[in-house]
Coordinates of C-alpha atoms in Angstrom, one line a residue:
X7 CA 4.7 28.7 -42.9
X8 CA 2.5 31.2 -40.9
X9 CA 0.3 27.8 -39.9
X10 CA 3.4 25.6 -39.1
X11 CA 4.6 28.2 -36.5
X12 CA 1.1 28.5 -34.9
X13 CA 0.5 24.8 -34.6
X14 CA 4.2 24.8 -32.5
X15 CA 3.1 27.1 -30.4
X16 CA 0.0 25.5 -29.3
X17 CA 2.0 21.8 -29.3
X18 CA 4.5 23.9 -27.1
X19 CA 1.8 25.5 -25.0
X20 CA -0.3 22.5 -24.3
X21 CA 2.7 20.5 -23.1
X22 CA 4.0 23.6 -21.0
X23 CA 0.2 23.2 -19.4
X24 CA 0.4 19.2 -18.7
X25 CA 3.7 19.2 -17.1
X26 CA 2.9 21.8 -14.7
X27 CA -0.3 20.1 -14.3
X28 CA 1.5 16.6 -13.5
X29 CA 4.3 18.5 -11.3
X30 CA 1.3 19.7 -9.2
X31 CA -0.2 16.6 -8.7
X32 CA 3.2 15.2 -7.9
X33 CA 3.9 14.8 -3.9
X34 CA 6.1 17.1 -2.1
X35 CA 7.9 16.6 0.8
X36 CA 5.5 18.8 2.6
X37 CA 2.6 17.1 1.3
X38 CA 3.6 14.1 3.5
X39 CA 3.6 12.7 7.0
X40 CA 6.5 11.7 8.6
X41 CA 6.9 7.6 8.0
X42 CA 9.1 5.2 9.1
X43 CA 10.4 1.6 7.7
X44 CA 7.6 -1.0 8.4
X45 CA 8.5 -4.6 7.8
X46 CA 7.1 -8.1 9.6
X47 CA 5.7 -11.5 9.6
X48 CA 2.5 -13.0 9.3
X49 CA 2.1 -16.9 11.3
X50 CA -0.8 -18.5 11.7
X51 CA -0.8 -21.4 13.7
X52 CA 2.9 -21.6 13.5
X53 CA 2.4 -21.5 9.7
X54 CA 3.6 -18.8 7.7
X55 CA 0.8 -16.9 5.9
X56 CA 1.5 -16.4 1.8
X57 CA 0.1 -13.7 -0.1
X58 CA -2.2 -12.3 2.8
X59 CA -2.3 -8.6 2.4
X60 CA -1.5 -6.2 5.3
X61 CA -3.0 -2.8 6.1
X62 CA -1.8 -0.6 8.4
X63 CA -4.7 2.6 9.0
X64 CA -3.8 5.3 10.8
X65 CA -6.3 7.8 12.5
X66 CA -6.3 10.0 9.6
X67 CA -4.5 10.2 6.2
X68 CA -3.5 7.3 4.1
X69 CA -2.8 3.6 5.0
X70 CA -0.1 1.4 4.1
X71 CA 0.1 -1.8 2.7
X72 CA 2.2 -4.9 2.0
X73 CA 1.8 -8.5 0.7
X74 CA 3.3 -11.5 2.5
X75 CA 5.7 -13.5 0.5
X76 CA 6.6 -17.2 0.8
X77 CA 8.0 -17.3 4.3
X78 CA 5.2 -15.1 5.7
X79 CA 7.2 -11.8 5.2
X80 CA 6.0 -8.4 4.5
X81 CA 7.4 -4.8 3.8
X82 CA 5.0 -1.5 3.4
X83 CA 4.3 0.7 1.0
X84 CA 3.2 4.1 2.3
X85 CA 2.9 4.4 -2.0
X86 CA 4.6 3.6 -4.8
X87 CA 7.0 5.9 -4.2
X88 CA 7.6 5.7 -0.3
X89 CA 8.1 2.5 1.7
X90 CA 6.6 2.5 5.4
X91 CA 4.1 4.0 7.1
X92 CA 3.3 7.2 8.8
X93 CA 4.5 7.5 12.0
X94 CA 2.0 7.1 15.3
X95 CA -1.0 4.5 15.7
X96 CA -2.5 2.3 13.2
X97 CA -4.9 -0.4 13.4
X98 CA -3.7 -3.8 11.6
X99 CA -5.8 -5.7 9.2
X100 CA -4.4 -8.8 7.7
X101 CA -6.5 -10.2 4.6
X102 CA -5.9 -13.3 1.9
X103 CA -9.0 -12.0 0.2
X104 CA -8.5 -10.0 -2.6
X105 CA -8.4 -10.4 -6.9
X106 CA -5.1 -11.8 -9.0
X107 CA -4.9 -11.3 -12.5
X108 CA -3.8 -14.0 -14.5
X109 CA -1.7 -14.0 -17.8
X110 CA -4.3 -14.2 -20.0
X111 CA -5.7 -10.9 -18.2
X112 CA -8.7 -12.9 -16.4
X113 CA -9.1 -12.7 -12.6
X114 CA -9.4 -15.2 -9.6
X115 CA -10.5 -14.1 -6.3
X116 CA -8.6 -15.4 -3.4
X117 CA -10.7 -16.5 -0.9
X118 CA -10.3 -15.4 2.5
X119 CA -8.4 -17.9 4.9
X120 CA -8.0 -14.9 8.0
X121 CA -10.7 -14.7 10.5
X122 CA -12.3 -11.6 11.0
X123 CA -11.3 -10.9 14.2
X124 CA -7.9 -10.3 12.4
X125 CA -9.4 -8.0 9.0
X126 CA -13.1 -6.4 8.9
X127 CA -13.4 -6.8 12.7
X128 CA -9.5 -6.1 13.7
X129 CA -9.0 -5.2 17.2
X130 CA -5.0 -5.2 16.2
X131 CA -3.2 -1.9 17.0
X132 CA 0.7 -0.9 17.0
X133 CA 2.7 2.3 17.5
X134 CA 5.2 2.6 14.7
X135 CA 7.8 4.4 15.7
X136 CA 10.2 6.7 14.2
X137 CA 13.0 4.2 12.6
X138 CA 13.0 1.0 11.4
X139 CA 10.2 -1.3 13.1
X140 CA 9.5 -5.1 13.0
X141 CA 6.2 -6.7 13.5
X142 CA 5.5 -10.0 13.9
X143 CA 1.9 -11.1 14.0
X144 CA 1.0 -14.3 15.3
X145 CA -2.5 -15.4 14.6
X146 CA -4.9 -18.4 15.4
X147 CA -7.5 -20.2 13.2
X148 CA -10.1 -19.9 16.2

């Protein structure tokens, strides 16, 4: 019985120890920027860009992303928590390149269909703003 007892306390100890451990690593309000509601579209040549993802990189601290739908439309994800992006200056990257898995747990890379000029070489910069903001991008093949 002596035994029994022991092995409850360390089960109750070593749970006591993981949960504080996991609320630590949780976020906290004060562990986060300010962000604010981030949604657009993506066009490309009038065309509306499926599936392309879109990165929004501040100065400093995290970046947010989204993926286009259907229609070209995207929300972001500052994570999986939080949707938007931190408030101030970002610079845009907009990519179709990136790896699906499939159902049988294989993956297929999507090729990239963006030019650079619009991902590894983006010049595209936009101030979000404190609220909701709307960003349409309108992009060429050339």
């Amino acid at each position: 019985m002596h035994l029994l007892s022991l092995r409850s306390l360390h089960c109750t100890g070593f749970v006591f120890a993981v949960c504080t451990l996991l609320a630590g690593c949780a976020p906290t309000p004060e562990d986060q920027p300010d962000i604010a509601s981030v949604k657009g579209l993506v066009v490309m040549d009038g065309e509306p860009v499926e599936g392309a993802v879109v990165t929004f990189a501040p100065a400093s601290g995290r970046p947010s992303t989204g993926i286009t739908d259907s229609q070209g439309k995207f929300e972001l994800a500052y994570n999986p928590e939080n949707k938007g992006a931190k408030i101030g200056k970002h610079t845009v990257r907009i990519s179709t390149q990136r790896y699906v898995e499939n159902a049988d747990g294989t993956t297929t890379e999507m090729k990239e269909t963006i030019p650079a000029k619009y991902n590894t070489e983006s010049t595209l910069t936009v101030e979000v703003k404190a609220g909701e903001n709307d960003f349409p991008f309108a992009l060429d093949k050339e």
